XYZ file of C-alpha atoms in Angstrom:
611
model
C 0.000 0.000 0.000
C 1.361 3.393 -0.693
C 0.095 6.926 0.312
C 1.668 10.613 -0.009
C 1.011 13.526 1.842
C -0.278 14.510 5.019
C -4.433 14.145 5.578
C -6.209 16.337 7.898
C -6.851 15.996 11.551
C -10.667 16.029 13.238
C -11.142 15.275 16.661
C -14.397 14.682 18.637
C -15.092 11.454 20.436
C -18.298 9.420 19.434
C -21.719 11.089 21.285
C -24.095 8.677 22.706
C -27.160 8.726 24.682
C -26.703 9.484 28.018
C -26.373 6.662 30.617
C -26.149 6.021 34.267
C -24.573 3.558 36.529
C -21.412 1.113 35.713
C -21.189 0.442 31.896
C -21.168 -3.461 33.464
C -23.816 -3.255 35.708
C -25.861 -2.046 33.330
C -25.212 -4.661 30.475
C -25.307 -7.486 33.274
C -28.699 -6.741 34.004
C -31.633 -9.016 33.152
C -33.355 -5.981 31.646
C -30.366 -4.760 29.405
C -31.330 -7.312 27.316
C -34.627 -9.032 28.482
C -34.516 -12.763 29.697
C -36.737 -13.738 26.555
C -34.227 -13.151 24.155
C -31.455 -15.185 23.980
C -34.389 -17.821 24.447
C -35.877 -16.553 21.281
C -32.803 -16.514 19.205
C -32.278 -20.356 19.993
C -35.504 -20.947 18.870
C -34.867 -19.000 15.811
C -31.744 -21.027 15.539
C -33.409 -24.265 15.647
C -36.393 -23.371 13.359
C -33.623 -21.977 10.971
C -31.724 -25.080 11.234
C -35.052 -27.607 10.719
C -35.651 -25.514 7.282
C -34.903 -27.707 4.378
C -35.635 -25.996 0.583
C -34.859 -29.380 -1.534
C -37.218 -29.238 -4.684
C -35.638 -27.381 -7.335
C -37.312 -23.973 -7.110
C -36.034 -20.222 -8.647
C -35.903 -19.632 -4.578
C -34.732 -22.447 -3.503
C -30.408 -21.621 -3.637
C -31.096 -17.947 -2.477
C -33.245 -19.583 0.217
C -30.035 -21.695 1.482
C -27.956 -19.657 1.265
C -30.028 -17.274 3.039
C -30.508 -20.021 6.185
C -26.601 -20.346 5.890
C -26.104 -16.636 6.495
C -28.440 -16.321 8.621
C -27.769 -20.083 10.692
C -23.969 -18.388 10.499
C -24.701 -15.193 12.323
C -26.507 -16.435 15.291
C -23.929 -18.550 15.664
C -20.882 -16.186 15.056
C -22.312 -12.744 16.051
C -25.549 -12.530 18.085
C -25.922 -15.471 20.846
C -22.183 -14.661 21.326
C -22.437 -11.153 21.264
C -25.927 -10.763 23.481
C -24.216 -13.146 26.198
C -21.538 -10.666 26.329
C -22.707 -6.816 25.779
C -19.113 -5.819 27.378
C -17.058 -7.606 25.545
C -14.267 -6.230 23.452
C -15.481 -3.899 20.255
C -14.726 -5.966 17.014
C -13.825 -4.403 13.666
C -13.872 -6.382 10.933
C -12.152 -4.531 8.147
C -13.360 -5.759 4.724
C -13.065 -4.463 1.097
C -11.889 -5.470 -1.993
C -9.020 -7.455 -3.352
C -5.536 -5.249 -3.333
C -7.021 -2.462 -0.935
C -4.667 -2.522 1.103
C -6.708 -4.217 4.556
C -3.515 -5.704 5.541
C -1.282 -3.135 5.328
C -3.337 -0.231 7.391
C -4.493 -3.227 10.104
C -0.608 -3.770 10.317
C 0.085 0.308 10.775
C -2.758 0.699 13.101
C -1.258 -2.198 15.411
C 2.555 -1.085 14.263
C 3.131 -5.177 13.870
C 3.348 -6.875 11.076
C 0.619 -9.314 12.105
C -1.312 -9.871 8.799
C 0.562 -11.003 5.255
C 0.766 -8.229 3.026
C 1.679 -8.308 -0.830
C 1.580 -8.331 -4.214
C 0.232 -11.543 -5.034
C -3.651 -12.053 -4.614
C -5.646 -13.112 -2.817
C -3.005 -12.144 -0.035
C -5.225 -12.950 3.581
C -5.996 -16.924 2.967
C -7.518 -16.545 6.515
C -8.751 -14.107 8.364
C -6.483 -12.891 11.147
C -7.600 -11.231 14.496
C -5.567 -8.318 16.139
C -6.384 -7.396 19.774
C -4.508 -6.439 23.303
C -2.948 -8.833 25.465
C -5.560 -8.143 27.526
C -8.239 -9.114 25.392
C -7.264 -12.414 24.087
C -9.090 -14.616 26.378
C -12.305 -13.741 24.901
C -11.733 -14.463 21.353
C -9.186 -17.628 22.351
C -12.583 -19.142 23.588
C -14.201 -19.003 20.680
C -17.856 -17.763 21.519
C -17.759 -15.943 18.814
C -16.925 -17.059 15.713
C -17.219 -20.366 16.915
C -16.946 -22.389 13.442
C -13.540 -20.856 12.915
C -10.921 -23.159 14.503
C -8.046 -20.867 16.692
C -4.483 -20.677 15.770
C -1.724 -19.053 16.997
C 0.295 -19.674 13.626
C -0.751 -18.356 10.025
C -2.564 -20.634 7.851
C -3.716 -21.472 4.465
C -6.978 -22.949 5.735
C -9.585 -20.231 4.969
C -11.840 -21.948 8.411
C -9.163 -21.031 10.662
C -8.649 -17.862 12.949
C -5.307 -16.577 13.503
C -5.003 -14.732 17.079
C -2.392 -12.271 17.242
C -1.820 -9.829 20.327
C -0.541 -6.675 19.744
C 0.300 -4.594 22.922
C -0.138 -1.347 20.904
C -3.773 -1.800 19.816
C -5.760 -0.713 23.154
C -7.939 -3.170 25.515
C -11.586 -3.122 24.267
C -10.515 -3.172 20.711
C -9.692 -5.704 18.092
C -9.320 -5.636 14.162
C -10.092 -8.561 12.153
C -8.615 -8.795 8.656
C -11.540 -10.280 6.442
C -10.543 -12.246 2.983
C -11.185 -10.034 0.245
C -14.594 -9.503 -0.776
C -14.431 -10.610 -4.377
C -11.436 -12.510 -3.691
C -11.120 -15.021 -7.117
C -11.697 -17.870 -4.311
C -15.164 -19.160 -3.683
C -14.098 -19.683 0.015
C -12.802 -16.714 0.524
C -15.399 -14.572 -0.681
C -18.083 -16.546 1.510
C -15.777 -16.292 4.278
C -15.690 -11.976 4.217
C -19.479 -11.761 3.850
C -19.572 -14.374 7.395
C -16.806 -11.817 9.009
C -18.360 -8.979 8.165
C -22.189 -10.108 9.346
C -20.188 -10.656 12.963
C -18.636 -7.096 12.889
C -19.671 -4.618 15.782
C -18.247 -1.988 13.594
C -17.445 -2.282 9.834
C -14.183 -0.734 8.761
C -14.478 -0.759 4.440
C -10.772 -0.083 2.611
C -11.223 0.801 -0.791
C -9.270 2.989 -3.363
C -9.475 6.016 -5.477
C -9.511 3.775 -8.649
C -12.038 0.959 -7.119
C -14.129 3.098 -4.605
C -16.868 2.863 -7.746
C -16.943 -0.862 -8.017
C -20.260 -2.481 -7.662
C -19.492 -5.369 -4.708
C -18.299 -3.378 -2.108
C -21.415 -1.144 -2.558
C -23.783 -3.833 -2.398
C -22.548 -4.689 0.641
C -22.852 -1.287 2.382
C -26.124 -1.533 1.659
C -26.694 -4.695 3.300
C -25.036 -3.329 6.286
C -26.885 -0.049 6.222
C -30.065 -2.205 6.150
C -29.012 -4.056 9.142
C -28.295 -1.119 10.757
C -24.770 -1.852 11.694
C -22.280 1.012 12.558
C -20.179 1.815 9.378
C -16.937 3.743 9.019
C -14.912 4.029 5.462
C -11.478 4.285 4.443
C -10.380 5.880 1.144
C -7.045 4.906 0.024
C -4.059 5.560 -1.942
C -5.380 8.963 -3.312
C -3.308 11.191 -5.629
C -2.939 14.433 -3.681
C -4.329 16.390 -6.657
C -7.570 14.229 -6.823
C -8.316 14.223 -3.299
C -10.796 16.842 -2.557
C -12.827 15.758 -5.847
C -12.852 12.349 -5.143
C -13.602 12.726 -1.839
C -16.207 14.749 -2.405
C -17.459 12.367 -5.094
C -17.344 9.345 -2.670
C -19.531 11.352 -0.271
C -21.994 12.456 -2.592
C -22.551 8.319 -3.431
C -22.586 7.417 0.158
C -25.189 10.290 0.696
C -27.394 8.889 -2.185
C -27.359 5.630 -0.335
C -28.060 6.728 3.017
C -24.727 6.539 4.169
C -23.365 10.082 4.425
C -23.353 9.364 8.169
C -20.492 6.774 8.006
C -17.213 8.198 9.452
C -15.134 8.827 5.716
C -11.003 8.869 6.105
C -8.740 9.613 2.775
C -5.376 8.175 3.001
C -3.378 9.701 0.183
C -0.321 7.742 -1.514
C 2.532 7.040 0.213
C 5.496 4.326 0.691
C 5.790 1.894 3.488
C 8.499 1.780 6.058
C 11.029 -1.344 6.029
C 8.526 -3.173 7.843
C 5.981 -2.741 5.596
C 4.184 0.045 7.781
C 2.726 3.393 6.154
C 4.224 6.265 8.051
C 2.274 7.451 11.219
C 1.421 10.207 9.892
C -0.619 8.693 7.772
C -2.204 6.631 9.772
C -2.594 9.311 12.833
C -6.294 10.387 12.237
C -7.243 6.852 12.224
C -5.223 5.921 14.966
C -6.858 8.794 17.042
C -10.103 8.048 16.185
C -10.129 4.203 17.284
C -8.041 5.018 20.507
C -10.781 7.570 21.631
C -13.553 5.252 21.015
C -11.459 2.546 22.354
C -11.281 4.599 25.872
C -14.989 5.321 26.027
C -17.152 2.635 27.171
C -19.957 4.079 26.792
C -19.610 5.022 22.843
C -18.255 0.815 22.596
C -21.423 0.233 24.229
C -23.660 2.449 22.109
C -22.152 0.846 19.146
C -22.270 -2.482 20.486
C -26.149 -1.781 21.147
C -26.582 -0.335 17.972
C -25.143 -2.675 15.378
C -26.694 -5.697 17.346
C -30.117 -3.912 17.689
C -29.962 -3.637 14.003
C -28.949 -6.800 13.158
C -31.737 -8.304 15.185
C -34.559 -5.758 13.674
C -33.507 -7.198 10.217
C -34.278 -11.150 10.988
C -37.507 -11.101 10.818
C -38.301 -9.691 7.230
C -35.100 -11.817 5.864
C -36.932 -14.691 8.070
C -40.055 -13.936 6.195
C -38.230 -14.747 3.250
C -36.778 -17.786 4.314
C -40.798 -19.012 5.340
C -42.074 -17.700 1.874
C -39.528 -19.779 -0.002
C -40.511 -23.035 2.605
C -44.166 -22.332 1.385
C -43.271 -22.241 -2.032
C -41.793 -26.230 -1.379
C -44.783 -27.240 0.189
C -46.730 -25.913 -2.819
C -44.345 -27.271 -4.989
C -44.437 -30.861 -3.433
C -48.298 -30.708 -3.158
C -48.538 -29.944 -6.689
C -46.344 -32.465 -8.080
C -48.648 -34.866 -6.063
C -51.582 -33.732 -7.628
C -49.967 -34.389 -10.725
C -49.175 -38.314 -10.085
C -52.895 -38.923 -8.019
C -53.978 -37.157 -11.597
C -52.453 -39.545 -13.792
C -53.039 -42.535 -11.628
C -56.945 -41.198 -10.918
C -57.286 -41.349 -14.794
C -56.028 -45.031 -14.625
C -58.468 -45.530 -12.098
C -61.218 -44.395 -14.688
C -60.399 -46.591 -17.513
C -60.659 -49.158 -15.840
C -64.136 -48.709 -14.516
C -65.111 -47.103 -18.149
C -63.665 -50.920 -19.329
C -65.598 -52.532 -16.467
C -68.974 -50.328 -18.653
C -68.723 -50.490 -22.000
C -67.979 -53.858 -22.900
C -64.811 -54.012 -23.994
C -64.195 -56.659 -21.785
C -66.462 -58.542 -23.428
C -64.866 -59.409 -26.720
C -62.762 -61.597 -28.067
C -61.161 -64.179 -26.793
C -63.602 -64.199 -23.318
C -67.005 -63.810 -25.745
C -65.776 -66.903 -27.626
C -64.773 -69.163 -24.095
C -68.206 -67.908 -22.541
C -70.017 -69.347 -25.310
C -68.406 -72.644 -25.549
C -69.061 -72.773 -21.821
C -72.497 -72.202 -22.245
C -73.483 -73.871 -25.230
C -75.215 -71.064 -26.839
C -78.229 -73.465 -28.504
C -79.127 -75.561 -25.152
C -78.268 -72.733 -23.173
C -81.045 -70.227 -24.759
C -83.393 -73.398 -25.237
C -83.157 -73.633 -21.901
C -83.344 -70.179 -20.286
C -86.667 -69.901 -22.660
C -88.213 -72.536 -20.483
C -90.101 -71.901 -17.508
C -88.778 -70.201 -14.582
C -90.045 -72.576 -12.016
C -88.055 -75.811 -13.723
C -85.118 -73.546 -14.806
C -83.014 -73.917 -11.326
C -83.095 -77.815 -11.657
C -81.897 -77.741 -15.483
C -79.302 -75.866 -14.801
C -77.709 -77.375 -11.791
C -78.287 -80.576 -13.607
C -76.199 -79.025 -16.974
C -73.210 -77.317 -15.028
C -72.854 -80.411 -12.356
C -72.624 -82.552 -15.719
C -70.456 -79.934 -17.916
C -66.600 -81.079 -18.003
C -64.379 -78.759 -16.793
C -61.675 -77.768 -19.476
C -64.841 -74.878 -20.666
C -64.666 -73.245 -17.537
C -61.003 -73.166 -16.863
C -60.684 -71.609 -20.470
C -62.955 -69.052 -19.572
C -61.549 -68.223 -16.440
C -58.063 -67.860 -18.110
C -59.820 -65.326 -20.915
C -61.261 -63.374 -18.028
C -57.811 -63.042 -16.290
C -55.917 -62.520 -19.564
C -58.177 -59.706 -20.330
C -58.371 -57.954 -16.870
C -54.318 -58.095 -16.685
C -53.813 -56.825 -20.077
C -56.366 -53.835 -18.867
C -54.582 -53.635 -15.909
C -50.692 -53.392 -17.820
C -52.055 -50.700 -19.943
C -53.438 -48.420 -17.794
C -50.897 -48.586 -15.448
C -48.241 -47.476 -18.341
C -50.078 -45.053 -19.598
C -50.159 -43.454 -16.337
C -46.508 -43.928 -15.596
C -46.178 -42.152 -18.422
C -48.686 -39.716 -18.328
C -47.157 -38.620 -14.607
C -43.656 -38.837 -15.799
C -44.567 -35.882 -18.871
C -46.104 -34.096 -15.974
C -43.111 -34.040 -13.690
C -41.040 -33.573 -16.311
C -42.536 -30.354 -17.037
C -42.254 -28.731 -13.262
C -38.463 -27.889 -12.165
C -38.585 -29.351 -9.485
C -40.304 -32.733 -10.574
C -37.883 -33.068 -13.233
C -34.977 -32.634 -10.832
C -36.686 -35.772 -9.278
C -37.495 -38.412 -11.909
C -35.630 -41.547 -12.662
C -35.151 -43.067 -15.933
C -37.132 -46.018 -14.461
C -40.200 -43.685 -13.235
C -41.159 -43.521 -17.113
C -42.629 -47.250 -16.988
C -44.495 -49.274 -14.365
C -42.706 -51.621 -11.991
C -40.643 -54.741 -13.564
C -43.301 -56.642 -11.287
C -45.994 -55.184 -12.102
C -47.429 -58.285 -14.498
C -46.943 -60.615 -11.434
C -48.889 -58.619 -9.013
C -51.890 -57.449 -11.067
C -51.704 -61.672 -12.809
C -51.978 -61.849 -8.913
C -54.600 -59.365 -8.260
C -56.840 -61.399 -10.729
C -56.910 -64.593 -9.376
C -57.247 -63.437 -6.037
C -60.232 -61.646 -7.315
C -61.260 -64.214 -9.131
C -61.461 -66.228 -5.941
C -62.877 -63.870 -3.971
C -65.752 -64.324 -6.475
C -66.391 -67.820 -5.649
C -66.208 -66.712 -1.822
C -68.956 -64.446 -2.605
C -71.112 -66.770 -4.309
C -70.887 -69.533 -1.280
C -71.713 -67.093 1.180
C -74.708 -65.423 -0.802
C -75.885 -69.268 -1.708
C -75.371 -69.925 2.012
C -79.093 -69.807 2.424
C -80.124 -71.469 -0.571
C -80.785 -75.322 -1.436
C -78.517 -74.593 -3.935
C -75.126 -75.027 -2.190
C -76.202 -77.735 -0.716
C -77.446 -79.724 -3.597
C -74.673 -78.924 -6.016
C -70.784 -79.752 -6.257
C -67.897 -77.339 -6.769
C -67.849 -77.342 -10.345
C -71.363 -75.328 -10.038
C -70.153 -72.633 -7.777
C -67.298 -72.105 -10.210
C -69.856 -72.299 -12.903
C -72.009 -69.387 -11.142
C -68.741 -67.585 -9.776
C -67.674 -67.281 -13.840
C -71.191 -65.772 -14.769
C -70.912 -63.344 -12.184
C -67.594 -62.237 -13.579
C -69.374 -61.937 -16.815
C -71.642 -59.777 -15.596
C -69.563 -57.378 -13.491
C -68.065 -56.865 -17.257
C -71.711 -54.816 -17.960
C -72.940 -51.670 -15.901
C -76.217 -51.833 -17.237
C -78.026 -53.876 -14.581
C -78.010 -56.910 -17.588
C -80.917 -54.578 -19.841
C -78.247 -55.432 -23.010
C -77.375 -52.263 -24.461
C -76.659 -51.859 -28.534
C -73.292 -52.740 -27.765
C -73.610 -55.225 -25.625
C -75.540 -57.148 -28.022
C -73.733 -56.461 -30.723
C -70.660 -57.918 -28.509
C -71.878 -60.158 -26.595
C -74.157 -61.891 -29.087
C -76.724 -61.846 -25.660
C -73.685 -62.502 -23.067
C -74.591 -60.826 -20.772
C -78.486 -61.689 -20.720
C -77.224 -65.007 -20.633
C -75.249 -64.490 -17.780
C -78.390 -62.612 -15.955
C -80.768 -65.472 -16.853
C -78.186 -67.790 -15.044
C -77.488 -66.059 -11.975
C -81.344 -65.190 -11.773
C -82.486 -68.766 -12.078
C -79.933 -69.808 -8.864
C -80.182 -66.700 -6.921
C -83.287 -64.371 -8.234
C -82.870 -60.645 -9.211
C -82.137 -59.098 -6.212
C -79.462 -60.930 -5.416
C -78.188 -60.826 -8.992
C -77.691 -57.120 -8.781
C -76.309 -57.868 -5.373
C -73.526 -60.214 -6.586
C -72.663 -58.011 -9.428
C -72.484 -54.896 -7.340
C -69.918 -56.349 -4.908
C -68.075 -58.196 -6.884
C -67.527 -54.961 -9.253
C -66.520 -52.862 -6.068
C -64.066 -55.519 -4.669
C -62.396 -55.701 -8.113
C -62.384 -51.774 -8.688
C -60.966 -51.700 -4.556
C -58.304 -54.427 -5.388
C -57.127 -52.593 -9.038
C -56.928 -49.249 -6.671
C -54.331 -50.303 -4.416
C -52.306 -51.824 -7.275
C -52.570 -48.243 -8.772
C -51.626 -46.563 -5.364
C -49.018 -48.902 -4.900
C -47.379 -47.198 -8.653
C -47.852 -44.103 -7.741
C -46.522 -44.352 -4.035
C -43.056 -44.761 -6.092
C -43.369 -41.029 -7.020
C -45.000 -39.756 -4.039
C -42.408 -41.126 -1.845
C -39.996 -38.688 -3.764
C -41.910 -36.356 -2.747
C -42.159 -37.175 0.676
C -38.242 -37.636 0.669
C -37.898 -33.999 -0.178
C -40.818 -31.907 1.118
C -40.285 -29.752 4.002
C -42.169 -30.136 7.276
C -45.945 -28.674 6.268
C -45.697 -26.067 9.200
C -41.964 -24.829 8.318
C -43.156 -21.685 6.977
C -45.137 -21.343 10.330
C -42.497 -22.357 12.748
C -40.459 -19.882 11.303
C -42.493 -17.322 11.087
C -43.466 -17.464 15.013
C -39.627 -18.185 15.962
C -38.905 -14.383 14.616
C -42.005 -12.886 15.924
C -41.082 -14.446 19.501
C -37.382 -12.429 18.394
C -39.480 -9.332 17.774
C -41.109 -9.324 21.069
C -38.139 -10.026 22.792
C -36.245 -7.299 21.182
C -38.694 -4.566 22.042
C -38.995 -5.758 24.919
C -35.141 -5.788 25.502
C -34.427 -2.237 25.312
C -31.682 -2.563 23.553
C -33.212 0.089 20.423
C -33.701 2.230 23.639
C -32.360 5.991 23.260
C -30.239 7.215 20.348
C -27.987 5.513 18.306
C -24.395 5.781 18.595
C -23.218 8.763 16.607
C -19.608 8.352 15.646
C -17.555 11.450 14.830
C -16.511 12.165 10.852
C -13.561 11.110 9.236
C -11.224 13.291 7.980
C -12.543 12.984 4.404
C -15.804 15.231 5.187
């Protein structure tokens, strides 16, 4: 870093509101910070820490990253930082890559504590500067706790190198952050963490950079939070000075910043030691060792930047809940989507259970071999009173190889039914996840088609259908001579023309095309369950064995479309996330108010030399 020139002196120590009593008695009280609060930040902590944004949403990254920050300065700044009001100031001195942070931290200590140099990025981890004094605090790592303490430099950007420095007064420390656009990921994550645990910020930037767009996006974000800011303009040509001082003010004013304490280093060369002359560095110098002596202006800015930082959780927590919402949402309507396709599946098969289709083919041609369409009719034209004896007599005498042909049509058909529909909607739910972000971030190659044993189980569905058919007809026969009077092959017999008929929903009145594919099916079918049972009991049979079929192909669907749902239910977030957060930074809100910590003015710190 180089400067020239010698700046101009202000004096003035920071004004506060006026306070009574011990600076310690007064933070140590239960009311300096209300006994609800710390309690409310854990609870934010935890709620923060619960929130999980998985599905693949446009707010989904800024909504962890947000937790992260967020998780991060609980953790590093404000359960730290409200346990311990009087604890020493910290300035975290941040700003962009080549500013020269090292350099004045190093002057302002007059050690060379922190690497300085040509080669960037120059701090690979943050170092912290503080008085002998003042150590054990930061040694125990309360704040900052992620950061693992060294007393040695290092290259690892999650470790924080203590260094004492016997010049810097008690109740001060500096912290040289990584650069803030540092070319390292790490690094540039690792300044914004620093910076959100700063009781004061300290920004270095330079006459040729003070424009760039980074360093003011983060004043903003700090003037939001209401943290206490103070700005250091360096290596200024002595001609430019007063212009681009005055330029530099007039952006800070347009930003609400014209406040913030402004200092203009001009250029200069460092000592042997790589330190810029004290006279340089004396404003500076002055202006950190007179708020280093007064308690009460630490305090005030203590109180103020923590104040602030806690007023600004809640709407960034709002965020954080509106984002958790917006998985919910998500989630429920890529459900929606799945129970749609699987709903339609649903339909088709009770459509096919309507119109016939069932009907054709192969199971129309095995029907009427079974029944032997000539005697069958001749018979069903006789009269009704003889008709239960005839036909007990022509199905007890039947052989059986009919019957087991027909019952291997009706299961051939029903599982065929059941294959289609069943990829059709696998399909139909894979299009429609496809389509959403987040569902798409979700599917499997394998999600496309139904399960590789799917044929077994709905080949298995049938027959235990087709059993629970012949259950049906023994226990509705139960009362009737004709269980009694007739062997197995006629319950089969009747359990088949029951199936035939659940294939109808027209109560057997044969429709156009029913006749037209049935050839009389399923009249035929009515005449012989009729005969045995009479029509009540017809419609009965027909009814339940319909529902039990419909219940049975139901959970077969379910059990497809469970395999997307539990993707779902993998990544959704907790249905009362958005809640839970909401009520842990309301309970914050309360507290804080109730804290008096926003109470009086806030800490006014005295200008720079640059204004």
């Amino acid at each position: 870093m180089t400067t020239k020139g010698d700046p101009a002196t202000r004096s003035g120590a920071p004004t506060v509101a006026a306070r009574t009593g011990s600076p310690d008695a007064t933070e140590d009280a239960p009311g300096a910070t209300g006994d609800g609060l710390p309690a409310a930040l854990t609870g934010l902590r935890a709620a923060i820490g619960a929130a999980r944004f998985p599905l693949t949403l446009p707010s989904s990254e800024p909504a962890r990253r947000t937790a992260t920050a967020l998780a991060d300065q609980l953790d590093d700044y404000l359960l730290p930082r409200l346990a311990r009001l009087d604890a020493p100031l910290l300035v975290v001195v941040g700003g962009s890559t080549g500013a020269g942070k090292s350099t004045l931290v190093n002057s302002l200590v007059k050690a060379r504590v922190s690497a300085a140099g040509v080669l960037r990025p120059t701090t690979r981890s943050p170092v912290l500067v503080c008085n002998p004094a003042d150590a054990a605090w930061f040694r125990q790592g309360e704040l900052l706790p992620g950061l693992t303490r060294t007393t040695e430099p290092s290259e690892d950007p999650r470790s924080l190198h203590l260094v004492t420095a016997p010049a810097l007064p008690p109740g001060l420390a500096f912290l040289d952050a990584p650069d803030i656009d540092s070319v390292v990921d790490a690094n540039r994550a690792l300044a914004g963490q620093l910076l959100a645990a700063a009781d004061l910020w300290l920004f270095v930037t330079t006459a040729a950079r003070y424009a760039d767009a980074v360093p003011w996006e983060l004043l903003r974000s700090a003037r939001s939070r209401g943290a206490a800011i103070a700005l250091v303009l360096d290596r200024v040509p002595p001609e430019a000075a007063d212009e681009i001082a005055a330029h530099l003010s007039e952006m800070l004013a347009a930003q609400e910043l014209d406040t913030a304490p402004l200092f203009v280093l001009p250029e200069t060369w460092v000592d042997g030691q790589g330190l810029l002359p004290e006279k340089v560095t004396a404003p500076l110098s002055a202006w950190f060792a007179r708020l280093a002596a007064d308690a009460e202006a630490r305090a005030a800015v203590v109180r103020q930047t923590l104040d602030g930082a806690l007023a600004s959780l809640h709407p960034t927590v709002e965020v954080l809940a509106e984002a958790a919402d917006e998985q919910t949402a998500a989630a429920d309507a890529l459900d929606e989507r799945v129970r749609a396709a699987y709903r339609g599946a649903q339909r088709t098969v009770e459509e096919g259970l309507k119109d016939g289709r069932l009907l054709r083919g192969e199971v129309l041609a095995r029907w009427q071999e079974f029944v032997g369409t000539g005697e069958f009719f001749r018979t069903v034209e006789a009269r009704i009173g003889r008709l239960r004896d005839r036909l007990v007599a022509a199905v007890t005498g039947r052989p059986t190889a009919p019957a087991v042909e027909l019952r291997h049509a009706i299961e051939s058909q029903l599982v065929t039914l059941l294959r289609g529909v069943a990829s059709e909607a696998a399909e139909s739910a894979y299009t429609a996840w496809k389509a959403h972000p987040a569902g798409a971030a979700l599917l499997a190659p394998e999600l496309a088609h139904p399960s590789d044993d799917l044929p077994e189980r709905a080949e298995r569905l049938v027959r235990d259908w087709q059993r629970g058919v012949l259950e049906l007809v023994k226990a509705e026969g139960s009362d009737r001579r004709f269980v009694a009077r007739t062997a197995a092959y006629a319950v089969n017999a009747t359990g088949l023309a029951v199936m035939i008929a659940v294939f109808a929903s027209t109560a057997f009145i044969p429709t156009g095309l029913e006749v037209a594919t049935g050839a009389g099916t399923t009249v035929a079918a009515q005449t012989v369950l009729q005969a045995i049972f009479g029509d009540q009991a017809v419609r009965t049979l027909a009814n339940k064995a319909r529902a039990d079929l419909l219940d049975r192909v139901r959970a077969l669907l379910d059990t497809e479309a469970a395999r997307y749902l539990a993707r779902t239910d993998e990544a959704r977030p907790g249905t009362d996330t958005g809640d839970g957060l909401r009520q842990a930074a309301g309970r914050v809100e309360v507290a804080r108010h109730r804290s008096g910590l926003a109470d009086g003015e806030s800490a006014t710190l005295p200008a720079g030399d640059g204004r």
